[in-house]
XYZ file of N, CA and C in Angstrom:
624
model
N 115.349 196.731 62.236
C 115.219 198.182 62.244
C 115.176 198.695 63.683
N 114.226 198.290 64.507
C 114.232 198.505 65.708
C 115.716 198.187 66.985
N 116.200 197.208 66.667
C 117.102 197.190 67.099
C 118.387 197.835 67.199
N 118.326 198.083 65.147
C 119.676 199.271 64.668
C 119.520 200.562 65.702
N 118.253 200.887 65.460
C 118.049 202.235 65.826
C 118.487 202.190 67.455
N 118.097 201.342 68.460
C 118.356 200.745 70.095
C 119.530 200.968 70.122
N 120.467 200.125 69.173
C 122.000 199.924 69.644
C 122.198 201.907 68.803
N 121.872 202.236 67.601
C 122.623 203.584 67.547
C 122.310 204.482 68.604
N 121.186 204.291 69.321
C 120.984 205.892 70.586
C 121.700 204.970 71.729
N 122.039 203.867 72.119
C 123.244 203.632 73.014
C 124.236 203.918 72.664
N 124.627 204.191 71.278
C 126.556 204.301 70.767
C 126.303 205.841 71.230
N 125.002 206.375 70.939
C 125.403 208.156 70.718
C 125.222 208.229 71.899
N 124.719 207.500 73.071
C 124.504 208.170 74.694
C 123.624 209.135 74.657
N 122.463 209.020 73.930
C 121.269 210.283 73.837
C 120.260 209.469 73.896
N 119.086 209.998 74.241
C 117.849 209.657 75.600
C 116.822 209.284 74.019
N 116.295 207.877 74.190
C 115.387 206.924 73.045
C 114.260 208.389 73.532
N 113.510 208.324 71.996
C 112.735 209.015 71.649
C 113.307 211.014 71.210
N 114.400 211.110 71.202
C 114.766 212.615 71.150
C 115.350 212.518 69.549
N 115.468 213.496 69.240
C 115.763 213.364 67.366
C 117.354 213.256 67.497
N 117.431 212.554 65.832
C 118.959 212.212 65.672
C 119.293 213.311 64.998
N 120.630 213.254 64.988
C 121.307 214.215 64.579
C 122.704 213.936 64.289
N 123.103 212.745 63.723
C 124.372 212.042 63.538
C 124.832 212.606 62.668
N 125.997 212.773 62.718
C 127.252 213.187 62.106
C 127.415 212.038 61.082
N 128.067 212.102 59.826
C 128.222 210.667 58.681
C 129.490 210.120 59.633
N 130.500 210.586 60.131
C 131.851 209.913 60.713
C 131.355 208.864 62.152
N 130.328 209.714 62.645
C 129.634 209.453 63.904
C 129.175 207.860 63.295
N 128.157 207.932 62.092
C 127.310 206.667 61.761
C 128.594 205.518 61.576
N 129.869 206.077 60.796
C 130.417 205.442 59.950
C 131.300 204.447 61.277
N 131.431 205.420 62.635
C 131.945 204.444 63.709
C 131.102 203.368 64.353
N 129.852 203.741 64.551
C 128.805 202.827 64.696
C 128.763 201.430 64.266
N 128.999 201.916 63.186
C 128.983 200.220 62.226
C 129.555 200.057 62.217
N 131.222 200.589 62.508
C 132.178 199.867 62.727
C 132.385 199.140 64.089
N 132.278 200.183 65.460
C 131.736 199.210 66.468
C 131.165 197.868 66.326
N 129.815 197.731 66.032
C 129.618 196.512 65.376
C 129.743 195.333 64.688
N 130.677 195.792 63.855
C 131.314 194.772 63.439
C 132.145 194.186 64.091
N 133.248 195.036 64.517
C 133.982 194.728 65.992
C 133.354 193.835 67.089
N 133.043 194.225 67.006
C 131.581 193.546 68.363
C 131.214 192.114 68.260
N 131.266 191.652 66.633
C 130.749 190.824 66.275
C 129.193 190.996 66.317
N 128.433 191.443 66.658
C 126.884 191.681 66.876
C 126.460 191.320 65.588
N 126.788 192.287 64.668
C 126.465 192.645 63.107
C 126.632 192.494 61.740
N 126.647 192.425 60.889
C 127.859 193.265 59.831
C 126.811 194.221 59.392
N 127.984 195.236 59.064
C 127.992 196.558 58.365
C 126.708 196.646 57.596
N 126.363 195.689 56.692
C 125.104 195.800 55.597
C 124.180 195.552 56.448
N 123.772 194.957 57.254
C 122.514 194.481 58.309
C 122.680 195.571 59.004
N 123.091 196.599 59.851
C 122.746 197.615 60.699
C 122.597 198.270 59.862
N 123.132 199.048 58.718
C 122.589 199.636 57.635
C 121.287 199.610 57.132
N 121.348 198.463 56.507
C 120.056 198.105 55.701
C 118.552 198.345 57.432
N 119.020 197.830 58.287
C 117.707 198.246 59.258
C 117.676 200.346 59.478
N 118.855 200.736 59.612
C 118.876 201.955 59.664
C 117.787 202.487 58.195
N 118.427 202.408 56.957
C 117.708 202.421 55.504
C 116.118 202.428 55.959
N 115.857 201.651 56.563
C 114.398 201.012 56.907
C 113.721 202.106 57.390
N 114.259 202.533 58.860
C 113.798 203.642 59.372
C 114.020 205.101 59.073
N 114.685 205.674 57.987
C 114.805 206.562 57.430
C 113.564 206.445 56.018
N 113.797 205.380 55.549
C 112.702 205.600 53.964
C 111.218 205.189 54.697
N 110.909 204.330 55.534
C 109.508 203.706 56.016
C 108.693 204.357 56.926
N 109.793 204.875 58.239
C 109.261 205.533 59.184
C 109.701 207.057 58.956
N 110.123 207.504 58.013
C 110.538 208.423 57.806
C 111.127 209.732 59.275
N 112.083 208.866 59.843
C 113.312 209.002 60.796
C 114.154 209.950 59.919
N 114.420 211.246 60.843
C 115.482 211.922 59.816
C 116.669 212.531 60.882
N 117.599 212.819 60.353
C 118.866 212.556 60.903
C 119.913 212.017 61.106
N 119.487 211.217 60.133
C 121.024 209.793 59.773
C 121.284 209.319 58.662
N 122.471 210.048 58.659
C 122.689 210.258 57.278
C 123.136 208.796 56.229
N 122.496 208.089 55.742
C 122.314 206.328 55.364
C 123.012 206.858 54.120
N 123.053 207.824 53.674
C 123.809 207.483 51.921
C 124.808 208.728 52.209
N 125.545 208.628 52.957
C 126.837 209.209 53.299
C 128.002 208.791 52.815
N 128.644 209.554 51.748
C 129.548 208.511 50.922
C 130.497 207.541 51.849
N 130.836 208.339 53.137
C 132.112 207.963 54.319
C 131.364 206.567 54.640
N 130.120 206.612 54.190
C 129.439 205.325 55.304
C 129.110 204.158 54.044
N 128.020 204.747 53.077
C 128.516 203.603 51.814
C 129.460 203.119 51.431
N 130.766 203.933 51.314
C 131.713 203.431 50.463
C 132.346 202.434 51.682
N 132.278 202.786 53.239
C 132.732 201.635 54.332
C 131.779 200.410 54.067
N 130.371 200.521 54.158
C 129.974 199.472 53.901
C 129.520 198.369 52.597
N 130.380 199.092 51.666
C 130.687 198.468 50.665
C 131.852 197.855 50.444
N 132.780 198.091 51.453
C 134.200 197.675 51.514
C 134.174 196.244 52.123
N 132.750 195.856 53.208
C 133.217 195.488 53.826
C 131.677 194.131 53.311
N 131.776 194.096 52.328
C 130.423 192.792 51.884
C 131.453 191.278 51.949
N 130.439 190.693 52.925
C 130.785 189.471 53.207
C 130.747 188.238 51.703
N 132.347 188.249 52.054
C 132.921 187.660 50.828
C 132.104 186.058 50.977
N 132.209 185.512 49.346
C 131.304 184.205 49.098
C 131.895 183.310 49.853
N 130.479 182.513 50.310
C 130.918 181.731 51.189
C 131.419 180.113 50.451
N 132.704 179.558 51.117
C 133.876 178.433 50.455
C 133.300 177.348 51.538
N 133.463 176.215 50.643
C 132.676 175.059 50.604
C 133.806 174.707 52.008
N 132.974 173.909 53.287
C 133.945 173.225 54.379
C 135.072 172.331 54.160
N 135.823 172.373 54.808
C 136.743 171.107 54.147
C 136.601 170.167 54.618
N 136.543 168.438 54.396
C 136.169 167.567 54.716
C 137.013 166.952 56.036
N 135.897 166.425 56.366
C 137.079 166.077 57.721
C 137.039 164.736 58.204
N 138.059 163.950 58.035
C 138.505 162.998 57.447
C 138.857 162.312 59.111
N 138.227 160.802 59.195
C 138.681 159.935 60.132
C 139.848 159.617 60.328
N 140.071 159.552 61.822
C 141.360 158.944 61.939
C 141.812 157.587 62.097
N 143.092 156.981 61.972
C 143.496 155.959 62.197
C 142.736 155.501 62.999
N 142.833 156.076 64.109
C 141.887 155.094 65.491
C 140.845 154.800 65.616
N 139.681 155.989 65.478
C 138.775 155.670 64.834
C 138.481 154.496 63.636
N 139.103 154.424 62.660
C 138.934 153.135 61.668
C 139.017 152.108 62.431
N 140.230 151.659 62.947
C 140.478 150.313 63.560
C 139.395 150.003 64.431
N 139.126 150.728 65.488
C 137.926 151.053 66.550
C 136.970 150.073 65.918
N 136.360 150.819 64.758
C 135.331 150.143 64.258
C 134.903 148.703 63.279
N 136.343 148.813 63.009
C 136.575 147.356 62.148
C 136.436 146.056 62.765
N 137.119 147.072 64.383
C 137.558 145.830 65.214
C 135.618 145.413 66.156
N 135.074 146.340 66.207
C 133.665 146.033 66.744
C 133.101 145.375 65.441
N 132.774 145.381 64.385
C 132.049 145.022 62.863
C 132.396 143.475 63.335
N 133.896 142.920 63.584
C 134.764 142.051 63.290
C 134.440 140.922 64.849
N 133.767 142.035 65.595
C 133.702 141.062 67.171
C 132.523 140.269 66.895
N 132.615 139.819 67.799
C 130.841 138.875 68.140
C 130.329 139.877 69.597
N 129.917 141.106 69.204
C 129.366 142.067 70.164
C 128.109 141.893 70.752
N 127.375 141.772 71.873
C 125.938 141.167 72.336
C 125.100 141.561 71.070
N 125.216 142.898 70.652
C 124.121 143.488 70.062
C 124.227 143.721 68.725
N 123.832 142.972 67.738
C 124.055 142.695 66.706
C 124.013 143.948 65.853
N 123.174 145.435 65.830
C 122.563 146.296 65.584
C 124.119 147.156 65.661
N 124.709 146.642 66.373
C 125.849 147.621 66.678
C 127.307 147.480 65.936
N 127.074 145.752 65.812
C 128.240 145.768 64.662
C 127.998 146.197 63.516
N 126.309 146.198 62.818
C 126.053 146.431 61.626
C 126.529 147.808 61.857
N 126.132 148.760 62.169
C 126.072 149.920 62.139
C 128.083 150.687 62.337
N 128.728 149.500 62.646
C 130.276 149.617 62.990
C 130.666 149.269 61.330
N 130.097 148.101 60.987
C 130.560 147.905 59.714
C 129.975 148.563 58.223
N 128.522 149.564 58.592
C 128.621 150.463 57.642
C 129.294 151.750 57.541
N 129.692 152.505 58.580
C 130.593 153.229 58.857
C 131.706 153.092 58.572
N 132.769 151.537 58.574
C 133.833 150.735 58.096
C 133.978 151.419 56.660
N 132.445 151.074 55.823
C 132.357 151.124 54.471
C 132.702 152.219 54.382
N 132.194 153.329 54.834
C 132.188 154.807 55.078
C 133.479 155.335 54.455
N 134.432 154.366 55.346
C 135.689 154.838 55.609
C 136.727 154.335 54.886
N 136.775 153.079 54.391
C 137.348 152.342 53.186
C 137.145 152.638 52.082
N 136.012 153.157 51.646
C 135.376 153.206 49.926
C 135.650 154.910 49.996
N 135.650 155.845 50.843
C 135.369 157.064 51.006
C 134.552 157.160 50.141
N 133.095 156.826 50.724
C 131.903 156.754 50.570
C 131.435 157.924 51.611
N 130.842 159.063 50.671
C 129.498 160.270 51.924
C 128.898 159.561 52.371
N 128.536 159.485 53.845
C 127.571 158.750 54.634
C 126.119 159.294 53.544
N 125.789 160.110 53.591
C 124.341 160.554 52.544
C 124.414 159.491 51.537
N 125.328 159.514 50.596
C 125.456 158.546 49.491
C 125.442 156.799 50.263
N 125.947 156.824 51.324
C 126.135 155.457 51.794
C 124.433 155.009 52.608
N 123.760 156.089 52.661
C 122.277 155.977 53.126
C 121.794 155.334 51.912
N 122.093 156.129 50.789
C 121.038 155.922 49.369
C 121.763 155.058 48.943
N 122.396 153.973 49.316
C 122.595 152.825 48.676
C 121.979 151.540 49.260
N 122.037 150.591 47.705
C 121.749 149.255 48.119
C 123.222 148.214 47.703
N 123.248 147.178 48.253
C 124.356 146.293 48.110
C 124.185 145.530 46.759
N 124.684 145.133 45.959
C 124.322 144.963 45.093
C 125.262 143.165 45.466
N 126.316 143.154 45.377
C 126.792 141.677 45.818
C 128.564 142.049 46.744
N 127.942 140.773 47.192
C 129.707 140.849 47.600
C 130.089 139.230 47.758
N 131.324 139.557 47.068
C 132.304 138.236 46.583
C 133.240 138.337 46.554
N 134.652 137.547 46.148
C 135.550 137.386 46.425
C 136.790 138.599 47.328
N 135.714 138.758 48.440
C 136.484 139.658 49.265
C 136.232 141.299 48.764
N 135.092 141.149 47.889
C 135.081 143.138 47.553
C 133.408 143.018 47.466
N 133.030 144.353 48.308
C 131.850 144.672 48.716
C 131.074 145.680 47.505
N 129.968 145.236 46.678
C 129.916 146.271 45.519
C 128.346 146.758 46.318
N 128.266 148.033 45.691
C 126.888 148.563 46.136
C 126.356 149.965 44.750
N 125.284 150.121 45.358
C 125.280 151.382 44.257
C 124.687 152.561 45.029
N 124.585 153.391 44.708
C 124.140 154.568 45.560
C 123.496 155.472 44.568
N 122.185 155.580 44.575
C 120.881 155.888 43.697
C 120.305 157.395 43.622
N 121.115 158.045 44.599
C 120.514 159.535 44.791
C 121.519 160.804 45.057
N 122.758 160.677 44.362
C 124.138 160.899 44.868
C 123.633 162.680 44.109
N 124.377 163.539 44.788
C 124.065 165.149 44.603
C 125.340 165.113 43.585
N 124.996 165.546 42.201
C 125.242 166.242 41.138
C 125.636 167.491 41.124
N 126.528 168.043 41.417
C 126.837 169.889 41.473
C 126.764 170.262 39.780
N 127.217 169.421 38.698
C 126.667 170.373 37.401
C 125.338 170.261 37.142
N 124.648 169.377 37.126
C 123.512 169.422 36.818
C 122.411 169.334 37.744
N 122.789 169.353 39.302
C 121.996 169.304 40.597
C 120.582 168.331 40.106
N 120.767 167.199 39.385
C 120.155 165.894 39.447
C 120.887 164.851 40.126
N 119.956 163.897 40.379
C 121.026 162.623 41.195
C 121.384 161.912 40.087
N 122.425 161.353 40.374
C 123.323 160.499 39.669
C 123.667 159.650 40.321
N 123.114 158.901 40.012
C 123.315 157.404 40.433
C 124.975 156.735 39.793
N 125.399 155.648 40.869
C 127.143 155.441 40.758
C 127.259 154.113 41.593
N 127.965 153.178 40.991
C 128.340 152.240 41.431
C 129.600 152.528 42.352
N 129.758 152.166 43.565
C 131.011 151.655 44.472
C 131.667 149.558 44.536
N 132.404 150.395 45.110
C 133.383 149.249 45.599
C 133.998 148.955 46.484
N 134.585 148.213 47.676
C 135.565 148.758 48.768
C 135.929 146.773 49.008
N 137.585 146.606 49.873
C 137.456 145.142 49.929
C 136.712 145.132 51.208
N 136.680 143.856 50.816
C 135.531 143.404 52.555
C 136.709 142.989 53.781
N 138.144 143.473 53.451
C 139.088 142.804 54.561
C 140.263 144.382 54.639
N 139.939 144.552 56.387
C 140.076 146.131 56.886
C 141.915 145.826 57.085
N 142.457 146.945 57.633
C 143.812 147.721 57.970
C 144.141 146.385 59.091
N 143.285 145.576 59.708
C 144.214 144.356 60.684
C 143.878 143.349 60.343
N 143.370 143.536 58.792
C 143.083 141.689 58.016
C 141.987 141.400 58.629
N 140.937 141.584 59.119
C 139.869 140.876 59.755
C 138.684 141.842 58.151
N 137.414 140.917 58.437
C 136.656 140.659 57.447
C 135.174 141.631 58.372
N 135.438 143.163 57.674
C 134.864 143.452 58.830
C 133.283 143.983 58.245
N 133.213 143.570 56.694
C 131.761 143.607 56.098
C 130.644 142.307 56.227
N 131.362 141.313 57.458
C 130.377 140.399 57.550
C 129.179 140.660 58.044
N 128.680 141.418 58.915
C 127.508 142.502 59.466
C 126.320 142.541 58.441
N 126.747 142.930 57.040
C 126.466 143.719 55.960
C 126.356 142.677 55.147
N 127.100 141.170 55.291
C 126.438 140.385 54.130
C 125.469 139.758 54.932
N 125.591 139.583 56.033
C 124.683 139.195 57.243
C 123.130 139.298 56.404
N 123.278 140.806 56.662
C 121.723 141.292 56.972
C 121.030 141.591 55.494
N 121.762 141.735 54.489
C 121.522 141.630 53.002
C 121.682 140.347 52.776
N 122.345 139.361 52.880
C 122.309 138.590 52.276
C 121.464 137.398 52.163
N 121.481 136.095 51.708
C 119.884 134.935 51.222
C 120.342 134.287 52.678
N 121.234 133.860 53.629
C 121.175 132.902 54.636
C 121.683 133.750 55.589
N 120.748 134.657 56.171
C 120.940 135.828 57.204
C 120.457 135.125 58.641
N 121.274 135.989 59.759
C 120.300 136.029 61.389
C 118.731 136.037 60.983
N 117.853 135.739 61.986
C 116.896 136.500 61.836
C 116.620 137.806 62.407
N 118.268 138.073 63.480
C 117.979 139.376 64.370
C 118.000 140.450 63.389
N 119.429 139.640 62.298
C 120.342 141.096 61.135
C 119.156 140.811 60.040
N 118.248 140.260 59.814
C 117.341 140.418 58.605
C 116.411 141.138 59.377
N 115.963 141.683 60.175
C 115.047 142.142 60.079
C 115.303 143.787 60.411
N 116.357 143.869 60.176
C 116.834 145.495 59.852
C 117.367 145.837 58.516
N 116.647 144.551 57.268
C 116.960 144.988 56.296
C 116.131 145.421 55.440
N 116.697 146.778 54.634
C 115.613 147.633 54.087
C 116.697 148.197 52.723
N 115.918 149.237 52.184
C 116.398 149.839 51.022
C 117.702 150.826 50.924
N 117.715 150.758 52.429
C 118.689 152.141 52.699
C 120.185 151.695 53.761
N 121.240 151.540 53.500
C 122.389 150.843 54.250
C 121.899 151.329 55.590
N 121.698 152.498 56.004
C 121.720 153.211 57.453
C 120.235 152.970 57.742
N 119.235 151.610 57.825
C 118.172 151.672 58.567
C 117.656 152.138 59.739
N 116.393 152.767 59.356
C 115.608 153.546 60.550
C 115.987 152.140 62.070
N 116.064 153.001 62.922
C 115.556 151.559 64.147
C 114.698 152.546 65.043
N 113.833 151.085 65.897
C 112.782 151.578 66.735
C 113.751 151.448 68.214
N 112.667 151.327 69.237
C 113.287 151.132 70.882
C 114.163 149.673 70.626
N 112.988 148.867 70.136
C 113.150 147.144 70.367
C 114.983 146.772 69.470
N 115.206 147.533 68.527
C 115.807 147.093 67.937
C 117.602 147.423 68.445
N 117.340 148.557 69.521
C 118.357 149.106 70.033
C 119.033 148.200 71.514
N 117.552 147.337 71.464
C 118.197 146.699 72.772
C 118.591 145.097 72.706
């Protein structure tokens, strides 16, 4: 409210504290300024104007001016459309298959190369690829399940089995990381970053 009112006695060039006296064409450019401007939209300088006309009982601006409703009814910010996904590239994949696939100093780093791998092979949501556990992997295909997956009809989780092979875009075997640290004859570096969730928390120690 305070602000609407700031920016309208700068559009009109008349001295804060002196009475309004706006014209409806006058208001109806205002908010269009604004929008222009990007500052605003139309319903938010409005609705604060509204404020100070019914609350503080401010008179002189004319808020239910058909020239100015029917503009800022023209102009209601249409529903907002879901992002579009944005999808890895070639290079990126290989990148990471090929670190999962190295013998890298830091063991923490291939895991984390080869759940991302998964990411990207299974087109698996990283969220969904958090809330999973591995369930087995054998003859070259990595199965897991993912326990908390977002439901849009019924906005419950729904739980869903995956799948992806364990052998990437240059033939190398790049879910060994991942049977590593899940599996019964693990490192002891890759077992002890194993937990309930593919994307484990890490501390300082575990980063170095």
């Amino acid at each position: 409210c305070n602000l609407a009112l700031r920016e309208l006695n700068h559009f009109l060039n008349k001295a804060a504290g002196t009475p309004f006296d706006v014209p409806p064409v006058h208001l109806r450019a205002f908010l269009v300024e604004a929008a222009l401007r990007g500052t605003s939209v139309p319903r938010s300088r409005l609705d604060g104007l509204c404020f100070a006309v019914n609350h503080l009982h401010i008179t002189g601006i004319p808020v239910k001016a058909e020239i100015v409703t029917i503009y800022v009814s023209s102009k209601q910010r249409a529903a907002p459309e879901p992002a579009g996904a944005t999808w890895p590239t070639v290079q990126m994949v290989l990148h990471l298959e090929c670190i999962a696939a190295s013998e890298h100093l830091f063991p923490v780093v291939r895991y984390y190369a080869a759940t991302l791998s998964l990411c990207c092979f299974q087109s698996l949501r990283v969220i969904d690829a958090q809330r999973s556990s591995i369930l087995g992997i054998a003859n070259g295909v990595i199965t897991g399940r993912a326990w908390d997956s977002k439901n849009p009809s019924s906005r419950a989780p729904k739980p869903f089995t995956w799948s992806a092979s364990t052998q990437g875009l240059l033939g190398t075997v790049w879910a060994l990381p991942i049977e590593e640290a899940w599996g019964t004859q693990s490192p002891s570096d890759l077992r002890s970053i194993r937990v309930d969730f593919l994307f484990p928390a890490l501390d300082s120690y575990s980063m170095l």
